[in-house]
Short mmCIF file of C-alpha atoms and ligand atoms in Angstrom, two decimals:
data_model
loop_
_atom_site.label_atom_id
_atom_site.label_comp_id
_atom_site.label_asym_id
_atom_site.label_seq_id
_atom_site.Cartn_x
_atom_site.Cartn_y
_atom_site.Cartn_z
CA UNK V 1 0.23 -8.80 -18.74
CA UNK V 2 -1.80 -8.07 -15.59
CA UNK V 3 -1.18 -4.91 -14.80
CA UNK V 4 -1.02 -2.50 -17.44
CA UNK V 5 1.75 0.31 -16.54
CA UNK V 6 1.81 3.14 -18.59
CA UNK V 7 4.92 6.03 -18.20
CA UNK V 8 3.43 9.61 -19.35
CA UNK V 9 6.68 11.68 -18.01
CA UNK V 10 9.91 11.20 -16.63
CA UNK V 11 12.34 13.91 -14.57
CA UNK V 12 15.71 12.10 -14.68
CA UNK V 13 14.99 8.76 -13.18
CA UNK V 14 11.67 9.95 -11.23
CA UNK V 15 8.50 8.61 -13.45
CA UNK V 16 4.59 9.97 -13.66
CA UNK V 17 2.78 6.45 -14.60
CA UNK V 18 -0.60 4.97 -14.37
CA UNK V 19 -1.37 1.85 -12.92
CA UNK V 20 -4.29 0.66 -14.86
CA UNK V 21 -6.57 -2.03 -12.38
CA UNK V 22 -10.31 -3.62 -12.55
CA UNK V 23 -11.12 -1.00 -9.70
CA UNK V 24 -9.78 2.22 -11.38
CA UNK V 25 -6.77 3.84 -12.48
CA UNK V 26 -3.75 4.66 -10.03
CA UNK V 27 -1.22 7.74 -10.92
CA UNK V 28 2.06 7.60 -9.45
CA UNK V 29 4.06 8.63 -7.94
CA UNK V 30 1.48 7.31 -5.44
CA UNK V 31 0.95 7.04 -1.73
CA UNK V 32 -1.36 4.91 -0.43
CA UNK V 33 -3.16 5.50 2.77
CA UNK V 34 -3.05 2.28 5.37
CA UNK V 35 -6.28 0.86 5.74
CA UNK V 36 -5.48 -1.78 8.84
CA UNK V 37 -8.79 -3.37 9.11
CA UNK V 38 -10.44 -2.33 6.30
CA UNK V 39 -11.29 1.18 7.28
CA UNK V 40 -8.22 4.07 6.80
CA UNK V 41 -8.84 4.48 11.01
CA UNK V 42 -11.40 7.79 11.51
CA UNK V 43 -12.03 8.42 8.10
CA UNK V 44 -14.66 7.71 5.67
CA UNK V 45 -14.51 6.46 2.50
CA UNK V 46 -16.07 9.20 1.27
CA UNK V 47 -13.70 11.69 1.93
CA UNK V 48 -10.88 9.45 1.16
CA UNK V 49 -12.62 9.66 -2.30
CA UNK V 50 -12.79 13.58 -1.74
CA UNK V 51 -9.00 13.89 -0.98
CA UNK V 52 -8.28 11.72 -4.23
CA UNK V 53 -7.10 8.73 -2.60
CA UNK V 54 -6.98 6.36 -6.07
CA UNK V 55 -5.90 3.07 -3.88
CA UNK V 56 -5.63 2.12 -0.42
CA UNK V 57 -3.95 -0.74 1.98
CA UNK V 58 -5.85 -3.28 3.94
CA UNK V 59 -4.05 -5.69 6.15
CA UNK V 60 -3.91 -9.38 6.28
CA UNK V 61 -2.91 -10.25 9.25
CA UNK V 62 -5.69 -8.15 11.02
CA UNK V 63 -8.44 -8.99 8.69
CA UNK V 64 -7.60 -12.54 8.52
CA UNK V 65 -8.33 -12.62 12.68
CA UNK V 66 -11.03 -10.40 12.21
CA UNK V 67 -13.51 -10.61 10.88
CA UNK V 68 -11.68 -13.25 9.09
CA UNK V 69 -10.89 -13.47 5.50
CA UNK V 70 -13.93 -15.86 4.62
CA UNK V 71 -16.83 -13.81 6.38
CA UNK V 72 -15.25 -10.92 4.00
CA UNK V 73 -15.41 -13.14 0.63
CA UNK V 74 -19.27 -13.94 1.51
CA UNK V 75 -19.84 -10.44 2.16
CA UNK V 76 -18.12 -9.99 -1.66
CA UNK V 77 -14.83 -9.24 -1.01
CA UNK V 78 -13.13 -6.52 0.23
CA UNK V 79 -13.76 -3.78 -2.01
CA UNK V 80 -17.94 -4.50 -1.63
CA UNK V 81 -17.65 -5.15 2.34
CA UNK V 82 -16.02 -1.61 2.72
CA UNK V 83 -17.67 0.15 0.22
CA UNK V 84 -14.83 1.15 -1.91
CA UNK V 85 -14.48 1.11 -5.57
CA UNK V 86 -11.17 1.83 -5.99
CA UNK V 87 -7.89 -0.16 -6.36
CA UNK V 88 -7.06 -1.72 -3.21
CA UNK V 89 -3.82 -3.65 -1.98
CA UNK V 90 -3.00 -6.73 0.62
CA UNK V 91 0.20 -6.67 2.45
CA UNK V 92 1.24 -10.39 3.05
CA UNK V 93 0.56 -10.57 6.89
CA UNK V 94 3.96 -11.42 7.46
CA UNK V 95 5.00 -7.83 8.73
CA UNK V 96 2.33 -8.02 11.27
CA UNK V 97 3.04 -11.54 12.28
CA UNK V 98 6.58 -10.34 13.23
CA UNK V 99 5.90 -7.43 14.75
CA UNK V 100 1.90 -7.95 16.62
CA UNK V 101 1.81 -11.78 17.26
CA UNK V 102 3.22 -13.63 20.12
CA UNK V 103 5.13 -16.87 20.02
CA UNK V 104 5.86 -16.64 16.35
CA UNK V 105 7.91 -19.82 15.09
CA UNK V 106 9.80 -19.45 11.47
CA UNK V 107 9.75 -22.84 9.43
CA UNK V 108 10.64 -23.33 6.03
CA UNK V 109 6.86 -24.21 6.16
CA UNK V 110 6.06 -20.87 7.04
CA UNK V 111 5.51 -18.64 9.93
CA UNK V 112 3.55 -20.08 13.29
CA UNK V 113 2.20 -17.30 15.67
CA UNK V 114 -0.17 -16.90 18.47
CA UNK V 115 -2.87 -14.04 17.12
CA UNK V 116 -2.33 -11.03 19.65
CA UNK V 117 -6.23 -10.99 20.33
CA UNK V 118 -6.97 -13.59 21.51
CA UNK V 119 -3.83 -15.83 21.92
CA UNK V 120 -5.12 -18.73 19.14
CA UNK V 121 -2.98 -20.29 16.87
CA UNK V 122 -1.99 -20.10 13.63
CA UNK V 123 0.22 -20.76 10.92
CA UNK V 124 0.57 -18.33 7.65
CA UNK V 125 2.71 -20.12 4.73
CA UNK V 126 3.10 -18.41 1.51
CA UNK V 127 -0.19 -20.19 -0.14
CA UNK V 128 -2.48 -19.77 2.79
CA UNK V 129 -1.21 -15.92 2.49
CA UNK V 130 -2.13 -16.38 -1.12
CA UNK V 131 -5.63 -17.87 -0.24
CA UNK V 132 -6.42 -14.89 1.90
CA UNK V 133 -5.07 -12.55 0.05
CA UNK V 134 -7.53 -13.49 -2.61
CA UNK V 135 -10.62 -14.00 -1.00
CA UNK V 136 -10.20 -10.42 0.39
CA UNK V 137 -10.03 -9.44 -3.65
CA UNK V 138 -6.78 -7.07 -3.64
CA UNK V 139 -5.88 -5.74 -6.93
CA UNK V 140 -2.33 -5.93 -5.86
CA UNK V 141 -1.32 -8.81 -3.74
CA UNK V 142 1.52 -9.09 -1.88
CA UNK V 143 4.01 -12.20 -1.99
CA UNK V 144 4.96 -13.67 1.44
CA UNK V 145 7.86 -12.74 2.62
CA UNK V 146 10.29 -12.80 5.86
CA UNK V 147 10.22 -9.75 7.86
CA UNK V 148 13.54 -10.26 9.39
CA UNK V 149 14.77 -8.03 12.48
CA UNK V 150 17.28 -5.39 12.34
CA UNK V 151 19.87 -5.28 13.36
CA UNK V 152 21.11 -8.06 11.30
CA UNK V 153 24.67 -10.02 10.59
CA UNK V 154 25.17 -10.86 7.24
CA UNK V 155 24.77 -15.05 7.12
CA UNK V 156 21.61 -14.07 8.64
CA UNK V 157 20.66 -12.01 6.39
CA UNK V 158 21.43 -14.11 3.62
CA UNK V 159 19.79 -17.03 4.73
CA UNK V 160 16.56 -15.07 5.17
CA UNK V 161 16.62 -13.53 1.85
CA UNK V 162 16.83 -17.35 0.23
CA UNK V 163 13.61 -18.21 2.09
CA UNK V 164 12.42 -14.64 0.87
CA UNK V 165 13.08 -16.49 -2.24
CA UNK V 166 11.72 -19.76 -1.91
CA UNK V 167 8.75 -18.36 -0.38
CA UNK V 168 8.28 -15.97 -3.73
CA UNK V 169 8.11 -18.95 -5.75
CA UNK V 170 5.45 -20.85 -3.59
CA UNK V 171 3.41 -17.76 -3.74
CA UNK V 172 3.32 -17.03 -7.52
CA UNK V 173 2.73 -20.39 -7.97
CA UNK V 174 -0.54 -20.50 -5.87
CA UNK V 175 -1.27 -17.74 -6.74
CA UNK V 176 -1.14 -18.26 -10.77
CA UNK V 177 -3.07 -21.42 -10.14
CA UNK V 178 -5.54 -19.65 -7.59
CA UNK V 179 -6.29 -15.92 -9.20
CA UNK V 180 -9.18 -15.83 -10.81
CA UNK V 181 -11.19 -17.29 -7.63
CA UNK V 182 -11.02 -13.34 -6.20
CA UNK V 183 -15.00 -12.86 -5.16
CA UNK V 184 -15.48 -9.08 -7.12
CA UNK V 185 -15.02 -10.84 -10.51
CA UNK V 186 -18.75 -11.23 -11.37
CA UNK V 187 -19.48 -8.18 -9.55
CA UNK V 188 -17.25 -5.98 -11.81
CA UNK V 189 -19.00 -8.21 -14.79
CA UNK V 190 -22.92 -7.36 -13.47
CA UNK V 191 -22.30 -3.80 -14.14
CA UNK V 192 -22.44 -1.54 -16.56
CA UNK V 193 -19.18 0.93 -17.31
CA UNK V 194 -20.80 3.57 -16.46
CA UNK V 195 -22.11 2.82 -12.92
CA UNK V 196 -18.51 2.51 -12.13
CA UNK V 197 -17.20 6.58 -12.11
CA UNK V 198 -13.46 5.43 -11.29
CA UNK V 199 -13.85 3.65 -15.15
CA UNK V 200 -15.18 6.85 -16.56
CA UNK V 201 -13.14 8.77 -19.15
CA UNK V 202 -10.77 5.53 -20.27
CA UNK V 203 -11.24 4.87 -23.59
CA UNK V 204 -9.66 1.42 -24.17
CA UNK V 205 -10.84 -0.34 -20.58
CA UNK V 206 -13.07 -2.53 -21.93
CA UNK V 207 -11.24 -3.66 -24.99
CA UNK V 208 -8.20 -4.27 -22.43
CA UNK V 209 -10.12 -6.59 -20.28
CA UNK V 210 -11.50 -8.24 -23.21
CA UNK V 211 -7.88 -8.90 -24.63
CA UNK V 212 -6.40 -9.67 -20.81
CA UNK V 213 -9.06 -11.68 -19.15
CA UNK V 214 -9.94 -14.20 -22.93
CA UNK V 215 -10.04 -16.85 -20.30
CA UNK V 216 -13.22 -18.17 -19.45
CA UNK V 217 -14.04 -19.11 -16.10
CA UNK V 218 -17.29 -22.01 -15.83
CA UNK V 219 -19.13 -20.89 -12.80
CA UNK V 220 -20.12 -17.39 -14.96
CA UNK V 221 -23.49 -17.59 -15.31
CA UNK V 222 -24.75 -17.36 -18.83
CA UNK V 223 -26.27 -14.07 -18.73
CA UNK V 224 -22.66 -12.92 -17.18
CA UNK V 225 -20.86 -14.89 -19.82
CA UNK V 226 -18.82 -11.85 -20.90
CA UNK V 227 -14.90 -11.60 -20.71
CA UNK V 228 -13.92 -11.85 -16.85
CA UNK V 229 -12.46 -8.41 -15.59
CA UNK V 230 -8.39 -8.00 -14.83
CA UNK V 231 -7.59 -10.03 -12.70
CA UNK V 232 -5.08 -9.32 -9.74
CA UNK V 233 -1.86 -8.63 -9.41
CA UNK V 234 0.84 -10.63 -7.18
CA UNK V 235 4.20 -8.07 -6.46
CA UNK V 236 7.36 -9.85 -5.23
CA UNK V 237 9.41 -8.12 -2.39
CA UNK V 238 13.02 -7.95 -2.41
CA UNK V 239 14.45 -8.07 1.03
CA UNK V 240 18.26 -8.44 1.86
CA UNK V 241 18.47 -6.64 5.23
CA UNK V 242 21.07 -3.73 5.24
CA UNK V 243 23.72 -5.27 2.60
CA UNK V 244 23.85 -3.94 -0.83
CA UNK V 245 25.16 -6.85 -2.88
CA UNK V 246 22.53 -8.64 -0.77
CA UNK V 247 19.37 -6.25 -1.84
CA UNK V 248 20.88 -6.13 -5.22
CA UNK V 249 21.13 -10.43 -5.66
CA UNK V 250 17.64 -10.43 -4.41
CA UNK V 251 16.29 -8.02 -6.34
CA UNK V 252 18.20 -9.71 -9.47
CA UNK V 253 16.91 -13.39 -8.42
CA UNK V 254 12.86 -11.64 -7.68
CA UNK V 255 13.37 -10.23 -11.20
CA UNK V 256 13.95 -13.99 -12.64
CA UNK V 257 10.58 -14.86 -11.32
CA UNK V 258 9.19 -12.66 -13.34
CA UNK V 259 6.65 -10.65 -11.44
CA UNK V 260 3.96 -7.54 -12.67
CA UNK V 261 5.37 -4.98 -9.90
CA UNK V 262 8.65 -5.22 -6.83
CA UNK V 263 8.53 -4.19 -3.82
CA UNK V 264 11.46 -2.87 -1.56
CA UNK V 265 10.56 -4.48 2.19
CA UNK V 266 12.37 -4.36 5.13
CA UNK V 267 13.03 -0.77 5.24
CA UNK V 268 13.00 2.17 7.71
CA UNK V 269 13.25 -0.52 10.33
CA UNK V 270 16.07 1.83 12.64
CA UNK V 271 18.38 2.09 10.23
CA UNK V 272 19.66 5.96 9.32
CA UNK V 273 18.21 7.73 5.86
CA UNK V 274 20.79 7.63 4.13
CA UNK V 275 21.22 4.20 4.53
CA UNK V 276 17.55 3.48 3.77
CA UNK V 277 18.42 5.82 0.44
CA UNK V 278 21.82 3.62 -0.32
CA UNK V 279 19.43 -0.16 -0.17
CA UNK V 280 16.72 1.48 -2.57
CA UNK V 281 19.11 3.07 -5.04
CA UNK V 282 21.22 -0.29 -5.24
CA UNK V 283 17.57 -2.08 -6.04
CA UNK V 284 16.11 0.54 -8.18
CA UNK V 285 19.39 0.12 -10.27
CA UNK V 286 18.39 -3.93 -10.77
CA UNK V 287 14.27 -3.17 -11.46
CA UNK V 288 12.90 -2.82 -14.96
CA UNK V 289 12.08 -0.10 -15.74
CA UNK V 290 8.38 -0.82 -16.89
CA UNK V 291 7.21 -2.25 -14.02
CA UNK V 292 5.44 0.00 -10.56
CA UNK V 293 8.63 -0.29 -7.89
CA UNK V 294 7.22 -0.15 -4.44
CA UNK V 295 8.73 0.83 -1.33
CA UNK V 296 7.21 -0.38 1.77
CA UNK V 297 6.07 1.38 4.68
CA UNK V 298 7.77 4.63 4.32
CA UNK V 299 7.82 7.54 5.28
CA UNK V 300 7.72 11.51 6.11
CA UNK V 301 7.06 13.89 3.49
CA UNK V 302 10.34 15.13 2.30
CA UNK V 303 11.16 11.20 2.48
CA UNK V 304 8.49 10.33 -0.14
CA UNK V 305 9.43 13.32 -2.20
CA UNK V 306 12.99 11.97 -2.88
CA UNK V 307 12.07 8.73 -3.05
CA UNK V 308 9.58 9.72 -5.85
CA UNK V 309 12.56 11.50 -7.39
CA UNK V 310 14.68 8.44 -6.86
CA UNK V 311 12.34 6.56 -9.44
CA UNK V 312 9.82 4.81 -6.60
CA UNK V 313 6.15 4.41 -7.80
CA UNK V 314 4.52 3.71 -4.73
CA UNK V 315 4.79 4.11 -1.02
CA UNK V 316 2.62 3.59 1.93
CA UNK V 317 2.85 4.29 5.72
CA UNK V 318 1.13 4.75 9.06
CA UNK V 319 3.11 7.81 9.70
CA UNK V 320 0.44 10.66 8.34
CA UNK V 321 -2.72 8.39 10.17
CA UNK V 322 -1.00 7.48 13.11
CA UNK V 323 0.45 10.49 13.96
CA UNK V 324 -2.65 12.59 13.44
CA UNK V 325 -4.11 10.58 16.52
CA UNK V 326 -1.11 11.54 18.63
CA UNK V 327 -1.99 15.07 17.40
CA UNK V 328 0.79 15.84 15.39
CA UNK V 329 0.14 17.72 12.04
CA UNK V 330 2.49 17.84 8.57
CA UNK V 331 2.04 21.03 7.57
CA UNK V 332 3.95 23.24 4.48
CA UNK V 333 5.38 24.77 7.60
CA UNK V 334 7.04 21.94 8.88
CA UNK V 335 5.50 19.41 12.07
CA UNK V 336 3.24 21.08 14.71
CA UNK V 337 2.19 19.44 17.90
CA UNK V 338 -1.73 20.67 17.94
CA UNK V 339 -2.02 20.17 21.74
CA UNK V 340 0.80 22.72 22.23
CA UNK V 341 -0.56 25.42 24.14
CA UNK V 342 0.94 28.16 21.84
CA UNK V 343 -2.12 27.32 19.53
CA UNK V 344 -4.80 27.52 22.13
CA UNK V 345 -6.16 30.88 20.55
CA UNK V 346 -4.77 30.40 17.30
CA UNK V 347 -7.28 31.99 14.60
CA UNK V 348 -5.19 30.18 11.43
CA UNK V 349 -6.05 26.92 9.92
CA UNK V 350 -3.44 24.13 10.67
CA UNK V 351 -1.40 24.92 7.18
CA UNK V 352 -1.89 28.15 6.02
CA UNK V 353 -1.42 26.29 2.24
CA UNK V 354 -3.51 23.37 2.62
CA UNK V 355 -6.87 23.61 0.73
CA UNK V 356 -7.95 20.73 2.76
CA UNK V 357 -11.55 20.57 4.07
CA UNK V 358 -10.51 21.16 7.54
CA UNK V 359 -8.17 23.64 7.06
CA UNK V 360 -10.71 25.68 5.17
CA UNK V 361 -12.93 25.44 7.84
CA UNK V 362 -11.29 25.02 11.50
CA UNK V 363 -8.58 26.71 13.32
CA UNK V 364 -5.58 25.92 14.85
CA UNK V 365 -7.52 26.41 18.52
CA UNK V 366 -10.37 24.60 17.44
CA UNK V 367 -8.08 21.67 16.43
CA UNK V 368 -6.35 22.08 19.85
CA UNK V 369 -9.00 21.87 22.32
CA UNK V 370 -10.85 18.97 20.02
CA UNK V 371 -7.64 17.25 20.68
CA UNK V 372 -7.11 18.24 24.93
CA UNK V 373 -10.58 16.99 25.24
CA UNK V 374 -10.21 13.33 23.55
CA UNK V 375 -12.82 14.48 21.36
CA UNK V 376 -13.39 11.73 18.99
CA UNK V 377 -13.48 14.22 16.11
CA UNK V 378 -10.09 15.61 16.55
CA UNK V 379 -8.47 12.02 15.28
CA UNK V 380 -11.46 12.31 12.49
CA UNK V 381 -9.86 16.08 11.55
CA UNK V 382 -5.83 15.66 11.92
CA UNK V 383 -5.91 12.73 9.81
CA UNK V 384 -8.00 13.97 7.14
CA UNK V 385 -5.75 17.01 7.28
CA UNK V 386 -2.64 14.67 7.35
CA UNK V 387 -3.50 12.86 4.01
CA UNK V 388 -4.22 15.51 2.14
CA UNK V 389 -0.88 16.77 3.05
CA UNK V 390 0.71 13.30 1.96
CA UNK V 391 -1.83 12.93 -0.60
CA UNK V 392 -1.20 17.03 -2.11
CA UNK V 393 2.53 16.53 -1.75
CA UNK V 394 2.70 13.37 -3.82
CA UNK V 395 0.02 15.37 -6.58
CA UNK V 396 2.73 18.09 -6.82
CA UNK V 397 5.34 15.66 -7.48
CA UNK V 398 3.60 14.02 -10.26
CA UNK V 399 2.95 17.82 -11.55
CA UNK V 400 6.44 18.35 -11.16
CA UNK V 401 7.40 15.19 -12.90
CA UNK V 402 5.41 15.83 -15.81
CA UNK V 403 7.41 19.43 -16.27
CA UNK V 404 10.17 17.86 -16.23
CA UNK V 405 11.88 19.48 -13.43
CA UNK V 406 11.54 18.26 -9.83
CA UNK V 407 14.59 20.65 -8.05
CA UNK V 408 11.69 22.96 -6.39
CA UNK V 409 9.93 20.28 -4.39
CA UNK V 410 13.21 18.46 -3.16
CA UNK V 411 14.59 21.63 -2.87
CA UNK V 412 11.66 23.19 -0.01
CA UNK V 413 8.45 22.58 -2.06
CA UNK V 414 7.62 20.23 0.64
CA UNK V 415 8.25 21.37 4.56
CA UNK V 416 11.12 19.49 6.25
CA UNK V 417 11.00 18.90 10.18
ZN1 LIG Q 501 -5.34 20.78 5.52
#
């Protein structure tokens, strides 16, 4: 096993777990903040700390062009290069490569594109995804898949989800072979427990390694020659377009590869909710149960709530970060748009229940004309504001989980639209 998973509670089929990595402990229901190119845009990793962010995304596809994925394995991997201890996870590229790059060309090989920087080209396959992936030092890596477009007729999507498939199997096979080359293996080694804090207060982390990681690796010095730290996790993505039996054989056939964690890709690409809802639920039914399930790049607040409920471990999306730099703000009051004039002498914070650092010290009008000016600080303050929204909602949905009773939160706990 790779990646201990440990259920403390269940509410019907929604699940309070802990993901147990080498950087620190992840409890789920989790969302993860996006981290594009290696920095969660306009806020530091400090206060992601603060706001109790336990694991974060970086991106591929953007890190691989720059400042490409060797400069970052030199510099120690990602974790050391951006100064952050915690668990940390690699999308595949492959979402980026269909939706950023230029000129993209699908082989069985893999996926050629033209970078959107600077117009060079390149080719991803599922290994070179794999080599990446790893010399950036994810906990969680992410198998290379096809991000196919929607709408999508069915041969289509068939024939994508077999190279989904294929493609699966050429990554856990690098990847198996490849694993223990991530660059924040010795660095994990070097140090004590306790100069880590995210390993604080779990009894039974070293003895885990020592029983996981028995392998020896020859280029550990002899001083260092203690049991190599966990190392990281690949998680296969079922894809399958819009078609249940689809989702469901590909979830089935992902399952016979025999992976640590699944993913659910190729979601809340236009389709409606409830459609979204009817994909997961046919996959969730196919998952084992004692494994993290993963839905990718979703979604609003009451989304992530039932999905939680639905029995969905972790999500991530640009939504709360992104938005906050348009100015808009999820509040327990529902969406506000902070440049509306209505809040230009607005004495409240932005969400009257948020305990957040910048609603306990700014107001609404504050907010406002950071945000009419192009201050840089009012990106800096929505999306710290933002997260802690996502980041409190999904906190009272593991409270709620562990209760044993999740009907208040789905049922107005969190703000709708
Ligand atoms: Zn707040």
């Amino acid at each position: 096993m790779t990646l201990p998973f440990k259920i403390q509670a269940d509410a019907g089929p929604a699940r309070q777990a802990r993901i147990h990595t080498a950087h620190g402990d992840v409890e789920t229901p989790a969302f993860m903040p996006v981290g594009t190119a290696g920095t969660v845009k306009a806020v530091p990793q400090d206060i992601l700390e603060d706001l109790g962010a336990q694991i974060i995304l970086g991106n591929t596809y953007h890190l691989y062009l720059r400042p490409g994925h060797e400069l970052v394995r030199k510099m120690g991997g990602l974790h050391k290069f951006m100064s952050w201890e915690r668990a940390l996870l690699t999308d595949s590229g492959g979402f980026q490569v269909f939706s950023l790059s230029e000129l993209r060309k699908v082989k069985e090989e893999g996926v050629s594109f033209r970078s959107h920087l600077d117009g060079t080209s390149h080719l991803f396959t599922p290994e070179r995804s794999m080599e990446i992936q790893i010399a950036l030092g994810a906990d969680i890596v992410m198998a290379f898949d096809e991000c196919m477009e929607h709408p999508a007729e069915r041969e289509r999507a068939r024939a994508s989800m077999e190279m989904t498939l294929r493609w699966a199997k050429r990554s856990k096979d690098y990847f198996e072979a490849h694993k223990h080359e991530c660059p924040w293996g010795d660095r994990v080694i070097g140090r004590s427990e306790n100069q880590n804090p995210n390993h604080k207060g779990h009894e039974g982390t070293q003895k885990e390694r020592i029983v996981d990681n028995a392998q020896p690796r020859a280029v550990v010095p002899r001083e260092l020659a203690t049991p190599l730290p966990r190392p990281p996790a690949l998680f296969g993505i079922v894809q399958g377009g819009m078609y249940a039996d689809l989702r469901r054989e590909s979830a089935e056939r992902t399952v016979e590869l025999d992976f640590p964690g699944y993913a659910i890709g190729g979601l809340s690409v236009g389709e409606s909710r409830a459609k979204t809802m009817d994909m997961i639920a046919a996959v969730l039914e196919i998952l084992p149960k004692d494994k993290p399930r993963y839905v990718m790049g979703v979604g609003y607040p009451e989304e992530i709530v039932q999905y939680a409920a639905m029995g969905v471990d972790m999500m991530d999306c640009v939504l709360p970060t992104r938005a906050a730099r348009h100015g808009l703000l999820f509040t327990s009051e529902g969406r506000i748009n902070i440049k509306n004039a209505r809040y230009a002498q607005d004495q409240g914070p932005a969400d009257p229940k948020c305990a957040c650092r910048v609603c306990s010290r700014y107001t609404r009008a504050y907010l406002r004309h950071l945000f009419v000016s192009a201050e840089p600080l009012a990106g800096v303050l929505n999306t710290v504001h933002n997260l802690a929204f996502y980041l409190d909602t999904m906190r009272s949905v593991r409270h709620a989980i562990t209760l044993g009773d999740l009907s208040g939160i789905l049922s107005g706990g969190v703000s709708l639209t």
